[in-house]
Amino acid sequence: MNDTPQRILLGVSGGIAAYKAADLVRRLRERGAQVRVVLTENAERFVTALTFQALSGEPVRTSLWDSAAEASMGHIELARWAQRVLIAPASADLIARLAQGQADDLLTTLCLATEAPLFLAPAMNRVMWEHAAVQANLDTLVARGATVLGPDEGGQACGETGAGRMWEPAAIAAAALAPAPDPAAAAVLAGRNLLLTAGPTVEDLDPVRYLGNRSSGRMGYAIAAEAQRLGMRVTLVSGPVNLPAPAGVERIAVRSAEQMREAVTGRVSGADLFIATAAVADFRPRQASRDKIKKRGDGGLVLELVQNPDILAEVAARQERPFVVGFAAETCDVERYALDKLERKRLDLIAANRVGEEGTGFDADANALTVLWPGGRQEIGRADKAQVARELLSLIAQRLQARP
Ligand code: CTP
């Protein structure tokens, strides 16, 4: 992370998640940022300017019509001051006004008057979030270069459960202060097609039970989001996970290894890059029972399993193939097993990580990778998964360019 403080303009719009924006100011400042806050008129119904002034140590602006501040064209000065504009929470109304290019209050005016990159952390009821109007407005903003952070799935203030909950402040702060996309990687990858698998696959035993694994999908989703930021067109074939699709990414939801294979096979011919992060079940029951399997008198049950197709190896074996990247999750001898997979599956690159340790790997926030390719290797040190994804994509871009 850059240790010079970054100048963040935090816009808070009207929604119950505005209370979390107070904590967000703390998290941004902990990371060395200088924060100036603008509240919309509706935000002031939920939180007060005084709270944000105390937490940010800076004056808070709430209106375009503040004659003292505007005596020296305060809104233009503020728009120039900002190195990044972060709006958290971003309500459906604010997103709509930004998509329209309106300038009917201080915050929307600032967004038009600044050259700083825009980050949005949406928060709203799940039905609003899924509404085609909201999604279309976000697509418009993403196409103009905005970065959308979240939302999360989970319990909402309205009592419902689903996607629409604002990301936690620590995650927003980390993403909003993340370095700008690597220009060298963007030069190679922008406009290219990425096909990516992520999450677990689940193999049904009967209508209520399945064989699964502990993959959360977070590494794959982080790569999808970072690739999108680099300008790639991303198709994410995902097993069942508790994560919303990153903005601007096309997600194909699947359940079993066979469904994942079918989704990949149907799309791989247009891909320039294929990254297999999914934890694909190696085996599936020979036949899923139509009815729930009942206990028997002797207590035991023998399951007959058959091997699943190896999606990664199949893609690598194609005549016209994209640049192929595999993952290897190992509990020991990481490098030896990964090298073996690199050669056996004829991959262009493999990213190996150790699992089964606290704090990295499956279902953890952080990860560390050993990246291997024919004739080379590089370590990606322990960092949050977004940072690991950025470094991995930079490396892939270098290898892709070096490919004969
Ligand atoms: N993979 C795949 N299809 C499968 C199995 C794995 O595409 N049926 C991909 C994974 O997405 C990952 C890599 O292959 O990129 C992992 O290789 P794999 O041989 O499955 O690793 P392990 O299962 O850990 O191998 P082993 O059982 O030999 O340890």
GROMACS .gro file of C-alpha atoms and ligand atoms in nm:
model
  433
    1MET     CA    1   0.000   0.000   0.000
    2ASN     CA    2   0.106   0.349  -0.083
    3ASP     CA    3   0.196   0.515   0.249
    4THR     CA    4   0.128   0.874   0.146
    5PRO     CA    5  -0.220   0.952   0.277
    6GLN     CA    6  -0.479   0.934   0.007
    7ARG     CA    7  -0.746   1.200  -0.018
    8ILE     CA    8  -1.085   1.034  -0.007
    9LEU     CA    9  -1.409   1.216  -0.058
   10LEU     CA   10  -1.673   1.007   0.117
   11GLY     CA   11  -2.030   1.066   0.002
   12VAL     CA   12  -2.305   0.932   0.226
   13SER     CA   13  -2.653   0.893   0.080
   14GLY     CA   14  -2.982   0.830   0.256
   15GLY     CA   15  -3.024   0.476   0.381
   16ILE     CA   16  -3.010   0.297   0.711
   17ALA     CA   17  -2.658   0.172   0.629
   18ALA     CA   18  -2.546   0.537   0.669
   19TYR     CA   19  -2.473   0.454   1.033
   20LYS     CA   20  -2.197   0.219   0.914
   21ALA     CA   21  -2.037   0.502   0.717
   22ALA     CA   22  -1.925   0.650   1.050
   23ASP     CA   23  -1.718   0.340   1.117
   24LEU     CA   24  -1.596   0.352   0.757
   25VAL     CA   25  -1.435   0.692   0.824
   26ARG     CA   26  -1.235   0.530   1.106
   27ARG     CA   27  -1.130   0.237   0.887
   28LEU     CA   28  -1.017   0.473   0.606
   29ARG     CA   29  -0.817   0.687   0.845
   30GLU     CA   30  -0.654   0.380   1.001
   31ARG     CA   31  -0.520   0.307   0.654
   32GLY     CA   32  -0.365   0.652   0.630
   33ALA     CA   33  -0.633   0.826   0.426
   34GLN     CA   34  -0.750   1.181   0.475
   35VAL     CA   35  -1.130   1.182   0.457
   36ARG     CA   36  -1.373   1.462   0.377
   37VAL     CA   37  -1.739   1.382   0.405
   38VAL     CA   38  -2.040   1.502   0.208
   39LEU     CA   39  -2.387   1.407   0.331
   40THR     CA   40  -2.692   1.419   0.108
   41GLU     CA   41  -3.008   1.577   0.242
   42ASN     CA   42  -3.157   1.231   0.297
   43ALA     CA   43  -2.843   1.103   0.470
   44GLU     CA   44  -2.894   1.375   0.731
   45ARG     CA   45  -3.222   1.207   0.826
   46PHE     CA   46  -3.018   0.906   0.943
   47VAL     CA   47  -2.688   1.052   1.069
   48THR     CA   48  -2.554   1.392   1.165
   49ALA     CA   49  -2.277   1.605   1.018
   50LEU     CA   50  -2.133   1.643   1.368
   51THR     CA   51  -2.063   1.268   1.392
   52PHE     CA   52  -1.864   1.277   1.068
   53GLN     CA   53  -1.685   1.598   1.153
   54ALA     CA   54  -1.566   1.447   1.481
   55LEU     CA   55  -1.453   1.124   1.316
   56SER     CA   56  -1.290   1.274   1.008
   57GLY     CA   57  -1.137   1.582   1.175
   58GLU     CA   58  -1.251   1.781   0.871
   59PRO     CA   59  -1.548   2.007   0.803
   60VAL     CA   60  -1.847   1.821   0.661
   61ARG     CA   61  -2.044   1.958   0.364
   62THR     CA   62  -2.414   1.899   0.324
   63SER     CA   63  -2.532   2.154   0.069
   64LEU     CA   64  -2.434   2.316  -0.257
   65TRP     CA   65  -2.583   2.636  -0.121
   66ASP     CA   66  -2.341   2.691   0.167
   67SER     CA   67  -2.244   3.053   0.103
   68ALA     CA   68  -1.934   3.047   0.326
   69ALA     CA   69  -1.783   2.741   0.157
   70GLU     CA   70  -1.895   2.842  -0.188
   71ALA     CA   71  -1.746   3.191  -0.159
   72SER     CA   72  -1.430   3.030  -0.298
   73MET     CA   73  -1.607   2.781  -0.528
   74GLY     CA   74  -1.587   2.515  -0.254
   75HIS     CA   75  -1.742   2.237  -0.459
   76ILE     CA   76  -1.488   2.271  -0.738
   77GLU     CA   77  -1.204   2.288  -0.488
   78LEU     CA   78  -1.338   1.971  -0.319
   79ALA     CA   79  -1.379   1.795  -0.656
   80ARG     CA   80  -1.014   1.873  -0.740
   81TRP     CA   81  -0.892   1.778  -0.391
   82ALA     CA   82  -1.034   1.425  -0.409
   83GLN     CA   83  -0.808   1.146  -0.535
   84ARG     CA   84  -1.095   0.902  -0.503
   85VAL     CA   85  -1.467   0.947  -0.453
   86LEU     CA   86  -1.632   0.678  -0.244
   87ILE     CA   87  -2.008   0.668  -0.193
   88ALA     CA   88  -2.120   0.448   0.096
   89PRO     CA   89  -2.399   0.372   0.125
   90ALA     CA   90  -2.500   0.431  -0.236
   91SER     CA   91  -2.881   0.423  -0.241
   92ALA     CA   92  -3.088   0.320  -0.544
   93ASP     CA   93  -3.190   0.685  -0.586
   94LEU     CA   94  -2.835   0.814  -0.582
   95ILE     CA   95  -2.722   0.546  -0.829
   96ALA     CA   96  -3.007   0.650  -1.061
   97ARG     CA   97  -2.916   1.019  -1.037
   98LEU     CA   98  -2.549   0.943  -1.108
   99ALA     CA   99  -2.638   0.724  -1.405
  100GLN     CA  100  -2.845   1.013  -1.542
  101GLY     CA  101  -2.559   1.256  -1.490
  102GLN     CA  102  -2.772   1.478  -1.272
  103ALA     CA  103  -2.622   1.757  -1.065
  104ASP     CA  104  -2.913   1.839  -0.839
  105ASP     CA  105  -2.727   1.839  -0.509
  106LEU     CA  106  -2.371   1.876  -0.381
  107LEU     CA  107  -2.273   1.508  -0.403
  108THR     CA  108  -2.395   1.448  -0.759
  109THR     CA  109  -2.242   1.780  -0.868
  110LEU     CA  110  -1.907   1.676  -0.720
  111CYS     CA  111  -1.924   1.345  -0.905
  112LEU     CA  112  -1.957   1.534  -1.234
  113ALA     CA  113  -1.693   1.790  -1.146
  114THR     CA  114  -1.420   1.549  -1.041
  115GLU     CA  115  -1.169   1.348  -1.241
  116ALA     CA  116  -1.114   1.109  -0.949
  117PRO     CA  117  -1.222   0.745  -0.984
  118LEU     CA  118  -1.565   0.667  -0.839
  119PHE     CA  119  -1.634   0.378  -0.599
  120LEU     CA  120  -1.987   0.282  -0.498
  121ALA     CA  121  -2.090   0.061  -0.205
  122PRO     CA  122  -2.460  -0.005  -0.269
  123ALA     CA  123  -2.702  -0.079   0.013
  124MET     CA  124  -3.071  -0.143  -0.034
  125ASN     CA  125  -3.351  -0.394   0.005
  126ARG     CA  126  -3.289  -0.712  -0.194
  127VAL     CA  127  -3.585  -0.662  -0.430
  128MET     CA  128  -3.468  -0.310  -0.510
  129TRP     CA  129  -3.115  -0.442  -0.566
  130GLU     CA  130  -3.238  -0.701  -0.815
  131HIS     CA  131  -3.460  -0.451  -0.998
  132ALA     CA  132  -3.369  -0.420  -1.365
  133ALA     CA  133  -3.360  -0.039  -1.335
  134VAL     CA  134  -3.098  -0.048  -1.058
  135GLN     CA  135  -2.889  -0.306  -1.242
  136ALA     CA  136  -2.906  -0.111  -1.568
  137ASN     CA  137  -2.801   0.209  -1.389
  138LEU     CA  138  -2.506   0.029  -1.232
  139ASP     CA  139  -2.405  -0.120  -1.567
  140THR     CA  140  -2.404   0.234  -1.707
  141LEU     CA  141  -2.180   0.355  -1.424
  142VAL     CA  142  -1.946   0.055  -1.451
  143ALA     CA  143  -1.917   0.113  -1.826
  144ARG     CA  144  -1.807   0.469  -1.741
  145GLY     CA  145  -1.536   0.333  -1.513
  146ALA     CA  146  -1.702   0.322  -1.171
  147THR     CA  147  -1.611   0.038  -0.935
  148VAL     CA  148  -1.894  -0.128  -0.745
  149LEU     CA  149  -1.806  -0.273  -0.406
  150GLY     CA  150  -2.055  -0.537  -0.299
  151PRO     CA  151  -2.324  -0.565  -0.182
  152ASP     CA  152  -2.318  -0.865   0.051
  153GLU     CA  153  -2.586  -1.122   0.099
  154GLY     CA  154  -2.740  -1.166   0.441
  155GLY     CA  155  -2.989  -1.028   0.690
  156GLN     CA  156  -3.117  -0.679   0.610
  157ALA     CA  157  -3.252  -0.399   0.825
  158CYS     CA  158  -3.594  -0.453   0.663
  159GLY     CA  159  -3.602  -0.806   0.806
  160GLU     CA  160  -3.548  -0.977   0.473
  161THR     CA  161  -3.249  -1.188   0.372
  162GLY     CA  162  -3.072  -1.159   0.039
  163ALA     CA  163  -2.826  -0.949  -0.161
  164GLY     CA  164  -2.826  -0.578  -0.083
  165ARG     CA  165  -2.653  -0.543   0.250
  166MET     CA  166  -2.367  -0.294   0.242
  167TRP     CA  167  -2.017  -0.444   0.261
  168GLU     CA  168  -1.854  -0.421   0.600
  169PRO     CA  169  -1.660  -0.095   0.645
  170ALA     CA  170  -1.320  -0.267   0.668
  171ALA     CA  171  -1.376  -0.438   0.331
  172ILE     CA  172  -1.492  -0.112   0.170
  173ALA     CA  173  -1.190   0.075   0.305
  174ALA     CA  174  -0.950  -0.191   0.174
  175ALA     CA  175  -1.108  -0.192  -0.172
  176ALA     CA  176  -1.146   0.185  -0.203
  177LEU     CA  177  -0.780   0.240  -0.114
  178ALA     CA  178  -0.655  -0.044  -0.335
  179PRO     CA  179  -0.392   0.055  -0.587
  180ALA     CA  180  -0.514   0.157  -0.933
  181PRO     CA  181  -0.521  -0.130  -1.184
  182ASP     CA  182  -0.173  -0.224  -1.310
  183PRO     CA  183  -0.144  -0.038  -1.643
  184ALA     CA  184   0.094  -0.301  -1.786
  185ALA     CA  185  -0.158  -0.578  -1.708
  186ALA     CA  186  -0.447  -0.370  -1.843
  187ALA     CA  187  -0.257  -0.310  -2.168
  188VAL     CA  188  -0.237  -0.687  -2.224
  189LEU     CA  189  -0.571  -0.799  -2.082
  190ALA     CA  190  -0.824  -0.522  -2.155
  191GLY     CA  191  -1.084  -0.628  -2.409
  192ARG     CA  192  -0.990  -0.997  -2.382
  193ASN     CA  193  -1.229  -1.270  -2.269
  194LEU     CA  194  -1.178  -1.448  -1.939
  195LEU     CA  195  -1.364  -1.769  -1.859
  196LEU     CA  196  -1.333  -1.861  -1.494
  197THR     CA  197  -1.464  -2.141  -1.271
  198ALA     CA  198  -1.517  -2.077  -0.901
  199GLY     CA  199  -1.664  -2.218  -0.583
  200PRO     CA  200  -1.735  -2.578  -0.496
  201THR     CA  201  -1.935  -2.827  -0.697
  202VAL     CA  202  -2.193  -3.028  -0.510
  203GLU     CA  203  -2.287  -3.381  -0.608
  204ASP     CA  204  -2.633  -3.491  -0.504
  205LEU     CA  205  -2.678  -3.819  -0.320
  206ASP     CA  206  -3.052  -3.789  -0.289
  207PRO     CA  207  -3.303  -3.499  -0.282
  208VAL     CA  208  -3.173  -3.374   0.054
  209ARG     CA  209  -2.806  -3.473   0.075
  210TYR     CA  210  -2.496  -3.401  -0.125
  211LEU     CA  211  -2.120  -3.439  -0.131
  212GLY     CA  212  -1.954  -3.098  -0.120
  213ASN     CA  213  -1.638  -2.923  -0.006
  214ARG     CA  214  -1.530  -2.614   0.187
  215SER     CA  215  -1.453  -2.382  -0.104
  216SER     CA  216  -1.613  -2.039  -0.046
  217GLY     CA  217  -1.548  -1.912  -0.400
  218ARG     CA  218  -1.383  -1.597  -0.266
  219MET     CA  219  -1.050  -1.634  -0.449
  220GLY     CA  220  -1.228  -1.691  -0.782
  221TYR     CA  221  -1.470  -1.404  -0.725
  222ALA     CA  222  -1.180  -1.173  -0.634
  223ILE     CA  223  -1.006  -1.266  -0.961
  224ALA     CA  224  -1.329  -1.205  -1.155
  225ALA     CA  225  -1.370  -0.860  -0.999
  226GLU     CA  226  -1.007  -0.759  -1.056
  227ALA     CA  227  -1.011  -0.887  -1.415
  228GLN     CA  228  -1.323  -0.678  -1.476
  229ARG     CA  229  -1.140  -0.373  -1.337
  230LEU     CA  230  -0.861  -0.441  -1.586
  231GLY     CA  231  -1.115  -0.419  -1.868
  232MET     CA  232  -1.159  -0.790  -1.935
  233ARG     CA  233  -1.495  -0.940  -2.037
  234VAL     CA  234  -1.549  -1.193  -1.762
  235THR     CA  235  -1.771  -1.503  -1.758
  236LEU     CA  236  -1.781  -1.667  -1.418
  237VAL     CA  237  -1.906  -2.026  -1.401
  238SER     CA  238  -1.982  -2.067  -1.035
  239GLY     CA  239  -2.086  -2.349  -0.805
  240PRO     CA  240  -2.318  -2.265  -0.514
  241VAL     CA  241  -2.164  -1.987  -0.301
  242ASN     CA  242  -2.288  -1.708  -0.077
  243LEU     CA  243  -2.142  -1.425  -0.285
  244PRO     CA  244  -2.311  -1.181  -0.522
  245ALA     CA  245  -2.173  -1.168  -0.876
  246PRO     CA  246  -1.916  -0.888  -0.907
  247ALA     CA  247  -2.054  -0.591  -1.101
  248GLY     CA  248  -2.003  -0.614  -1.475
  249VAL     CA  249  -1.934  -0.990  -1.462
  250GLU     CA  250  -2.160  -1.246  -1.627
  251ARG     CA  251  -2.228  -1.530  -1.385
  252ILE     CA  252  -2.346  -1.877  -1.489
  253ALA     CA  253  -2.471  -2.063  -1.182
  254VAL     CA  254  -2.414  -2.440  -1.177
  255ARG     CA  255  -2.431  -2.712  -0.916
  256SER     CA  256  -2.250  -3.030  -1.019
  257ALA     CA  257  -1.916  -3.094  -1.191
  258GLU     CA  258  -2.100  -3.213  -1.500
  259GLN     CA  259  -2.301  -2.891  -1.518
  260MET     CA  260  -1.980  -2.691  -1.473
  261ARG     CA  261  -1.815  -2.885  -1.753
  262GLU     CA  262  -2.113  -2.826  -1.983
  263ALA     CA  263  -2.110  -2.450  -1.910
  264VAL     CA  264  -1.734  -2.432  -1.975
  265THR     CA  265  -1.743  -2.643  -2.291
  266GLY     CA  266  -2.015  -2.421  -2.437
  267ARG     CA  267  -1.814  -2.102  -2.382
  268VAL     CA  268  -1.446  -2.190  -2.403
  269SER     CA  269  -1.404  -2.133  -2.776
  270GLY     CA  270  -1.437  -1.755  -2.730
  271ALA     CA  271  -1.200  -1.737  -2.431
  272ASP     CA  272  -0.849  -1.590  -2.441
  273LEU     CA  273  -0.780  -1.692  -2.082
  274PHE     CA  274  -0.923  -1.978  -1.874
  275ILE     CA  275  -0.869  -1.984  -1.497
  276ALA     CA  276  -0.993  -2.282  -1.298
  277THR     CA  277  -1.027  -2.183  -0.934
  278ALA     CA  278  -1.324  -2.413  -0.865
  279ALA     CA  279  -1.285  -2.695  -0.618
  280VAL     CA  280  -1.444  -2.951  -0.846
  281ALA     CA  281  -1.558  -3.273  -0.680
  282ASP     CA  282  -1.335  -3.552  -0.808
  283PHE     CA  283  -1.615  -3.807  -0.763
  284ARG     CA  284  -1.992  -3.821  -0.782
  285PRO     CA  285  -2.236  -4.092  -0.678
  286ARG     CA  286  -2.287  -4.337  -0.965
  287GLN     CA  287  -2.656  -4.255  -0.939
  288ALA     CA  288  -2.833  -3.998  -0.726
  289SER     CA  289  -3.124  -4.161  -0.547
  290ARG     CA  290  -3.463  -4.026  -0.653
  291ASP     CA  291  -3.597  -4.071  -0.301
  292LYS     CA  292  -3.436  -3.990   0.028
  293ILE     CA  293  -3.203  -4.272   0.133
  294LYS     CA  294  -3.340  -4.438   0.447
  295LYS     CA  295  -3.148  -4.583   0.740
  296ARG     CA  296  -3.112  -4.959   0.730
  297GLY     CA  297  -3.105  -5.210   1.014
  298ASP     CA  298  -2.730  -5.285   0.999
  299GLY     CA  299  -2.636  -4.914   1.021
  300GLY     CA  300  -2.382  -4.908   0.734
  301LEU     CA  301  -2.407  -4.759   0.385
  302VAL     CA  302  -2.170  -4.810   0.094
  303LEU     CA  303  -2.171  -4.538  -0.172
  304GLU     CA  304  -2.048  -4.615  -0.518
  305LEU     CA  305  -1.867  -4.316  -0.665
  306VAL     CA  306  -1.749  -4.258  -1.020
  307GLN     CA  307  -1.487  -4.010  -1.133
  308ASN     CA  308  -1.589  -3.668  -1.265
  309PRO     CA  309  -1.443  -3.527  -1.585
  310ASP     CA  310  -1.137  -3.306  -1.531
  311ILE     CA  311  -1.259  -2.974  -1.673
  312LEU     CA  312  -0.919  -2.808  -1.657
  313ALA     CA  313  -0.738  -3.094  -1.831
  314GLU     CA  314  -1.006  -3.101  -2.100
  315VAL     CA  315  -0.966  -2.730  -2.174
  316ALA     CA  316  -0.586  -2.765  -2.182
  317ALA     CA  317  -0.614  -3.059  -2.424
  318ARG     CA  318  -0.809  -2.859  -2.685
  319GLN     CA  319  -0.637  -2.785  -3.009
  320GLU     CA  320  -0.736  -2.418  -3.014
  321ARG     CA  321  -0.691  -2.339  -2.650
  322PRO     CA  322  -0.688  -2.026  -2.436
  323PHE     CA  323  -0.403  -1.952  -2.196
  324VAL     CA  324  -0.479  -2.207  -1.923
  325VAL     CA  325  -0.432  -2.144  -1.551
  326GLY     CA  326  -0.501  -2.406  -1.284
  327PHE     CA  327  -0.510  -2.394  -0.907
  328ALA     CA  328  -0.377  -2.654  -0.669
  329ALA     CA  329  -0.486  -2.670  -0.309
  330GLU     CA  330  -0.251  -2.890  -0.112
  331THR     CA  331  -0.196  -2.970   0.251
  332CYS     CA  332   0.171  -3.072   0.210
  333ASP     CA  333   0.450  -3.085  -0.052
  334VAL     CA  334   0.275  -2.794  -0.224
  335GLU     CA  335   0.536  -2.729  -0.490
  336ARG     CA  336   0.600  -3.090  -0.588
  337TYR     CA  337   0.232  -3.169  -0.634
  338ALA     CA  338   0.169  -2.843  -0.818
  339LEU     CA  339   0.456  -2.902  -1.060
  340ASP     CA  340   0.321  -3.248  -1.125
  341LYS     CA  341  -0.023  -3.101  -1.208
  342LEU     CA  342   0.131  -2.832  -1.429
  343GLU     CA  343   0.298  -3.097  -1.641
  344ARG     CA  344   0.034  -3.369  -1.628
  345LYS     CA  345  -0.249  -3.136  -1.726
  346ARG     CA  346  -0.032  -2.937  -1.972
  347LEU     CA  347  -0.110  -2.601  -1.811
  348ASP     CA  348   0.046  -2.266  -1.894
  349LEU     CA  349   0.058  -2.169  -1.528
  350ILE     CA  350  -0.049  -2.305  -1.190
  351ALA     CA  351  -0.120  -2.122  -0.866
  352ALA     CA  352  -0.069  -2.338  -0.561
  353ASN     CA  353  -0.171  -2.271  -0.207
  354ARG     CA  354  -0.153  -2.451   0.118
  355VAL     CA  355  -0.492  -2.526   0.273
  356GLY     CA  356  -0.585  -2.653   0.614
  357GLU     CA  357  -0.398  -2.375   0.797
  358GLU     CA  358  -0.564  -2.097   0.993
  359GLY     CA  359  -0.604  -1.770   0.804
  360THR     CA  360  -0.531  -1.868   0.443
  361GLY     CA  361  -0.688  -2.085   0.176
  362PHE     CA  362  -1.049  -2.203   0.186
  363ASP     CA  363  -1.302  -1.965   0.335
  364ALA     CA  364  -1.033  -1.724   0.462
  365ASP     CA  365  -0.992  -1.353   0.385
  366ALA     CA  366  -0.626  -1.385   0.299
  367ASN     CA  367  -0.427  -1.610   0.073
  368ALA     CA  368  -0.068  -1.671  -0.037
  369LEU     CA  369   0.031  -1.845  -0.359
  370THR     CA  370   0.328  -2.016  -0.516
  371VAL     CA  371   0.292  -1.959  -0.890
  372LEU     CA  372   0.470  -2.196  -1.127
  373TRP     CA  373   0.501  -2.213  -1.503
  374PRO     CA  374   0.730  -2.413  -1.730
  375GLY     CA  375   1.073  -2.283  -1.639
  376GLY     CA  376   0.975  -2.024  -1.377
  377ARG     CA  377   0.820  -1.953  -1.042
  378GLN     CA  378   0.711  -1.660  -0.826
  379GLU     CA  379   0.576  -1.626  -0.475
  380ILE     CA  380   0.276  -1.405  -0.403
  381GLY     CA  381   0.302  -1.319  -0.035
  382ARG     CA  382   0.017  -1.338   0.213
  383ALA     CA  383  -0.235  -1.061   0.148
  384ASP     CA  384  -0.609  -1.014   0.119
  385LYS     CA  385  -0.761  -1.205  -0.172
  386ALA     CA  386  -0.817  -0.892  -0.383
  387GLN     CA  387  -0.447  -0.804  -0.360
  388VAL     CA  388  -0.346  -1.163  -0.439
  389ALA     CA  389  -0.583  -1.156  -0.739
  390ARG     CA  390  -0.421  -0.833  -0.867
  391GLU     CA  391  -0.070  -0.976  -0.841
  392LEU     CA  392  -0.175  -1.302  -1.003
  393LEU     CA  393  -0.337  -1.121  -1.298
  394SER     CA  394  -0.027  -0.905  -1.345
  395LEU     CA  395   0.182  -1.219  -1.359
  396ILE     CA  396  -0.059  -1.390  -1.600
  397ALA     CA  397  -0.044  -1.083  -1.825
  398GLN     CA  398   0.337  -1.104  -1.829
  399ARG     CA  399   0.335  -1.477  -1.908
  400LEU     CA  400   0.066  -1.433  -2.171
  401GLN     CA  401   0.272  -1.172  -2.345
  402ALA     CA  402   0.589  -1.380  -2.322
  403ARG     CA  403   0.413  -1.678  -2.479
  404PRO     CA  404   0.555  -1.760  -2.820
  405CTP     N1  405  -1.021  -2.926  -1.176
  405CTP     C1  406  -1.115  -2.931  -1.276
  405CTP     N2  407  -1.197  -3.038  -1.289
  405CTP     C2  408  -1.190  -3.140  -1.204
  405CTP     C3  409  -1.095  -3.139  -1.101
  405CTP     C4  410  -1.013  -3.030  -1.089
  405CTP     O1  411  -1.122  -2.837  -1.355
  405CTP     N3  412  -1.271  -3.243  -1.217
  405CTP     C5  413  -0.929  -2.813  -1.165
  405CTP     C6  414  -0.948  -2.726  -1.044
  405CTP     O2  415  -1.035  -2.618  -1.073
  405CTP     C7  416  -0.807  -2.678  -1.016
  405CTP     C8  417  -0.723  -2.797  -1.053
  405CTP     O3  418  -0.799  -2.868  -1.149
  405CTP     O4  419  -0.770  -2.572  -1.102
  405CTP     C9  420  -0.696  -2.882  -0.935
  405CTP     O5  421  -0.642  -3.001  -0.978
  405CTP     P1  422  -0.683  -3.141  -0.912
  405CTP     O6  423  -0.609  -3.246  -0.984
  405CTP     O7  424  -0.826  -3.157  -0.894
  405CTP     O8  425  -0.635  -3.119  -0.769
  405CTP     P2  426  -0.665  -3.218  -0.661
  405CTP     O9  427  -0.806  -3.269  -0.663
  405CTP    O10  428  -0.621  -3.151  -0.538
  405CTP    O11  429  -0.572  -3.332  -0.712
  405CTP     P3  430  -0.537  -3.463  -0.638
  405CTP    O12  431  -0.669  -3.524  -0.609
  405CTP    O13  432  -0.457  -3.534  -0.738
  405CTP    O14  433  -0.461  -3.414  -0.520
   0.00000   0.00000   0.00000
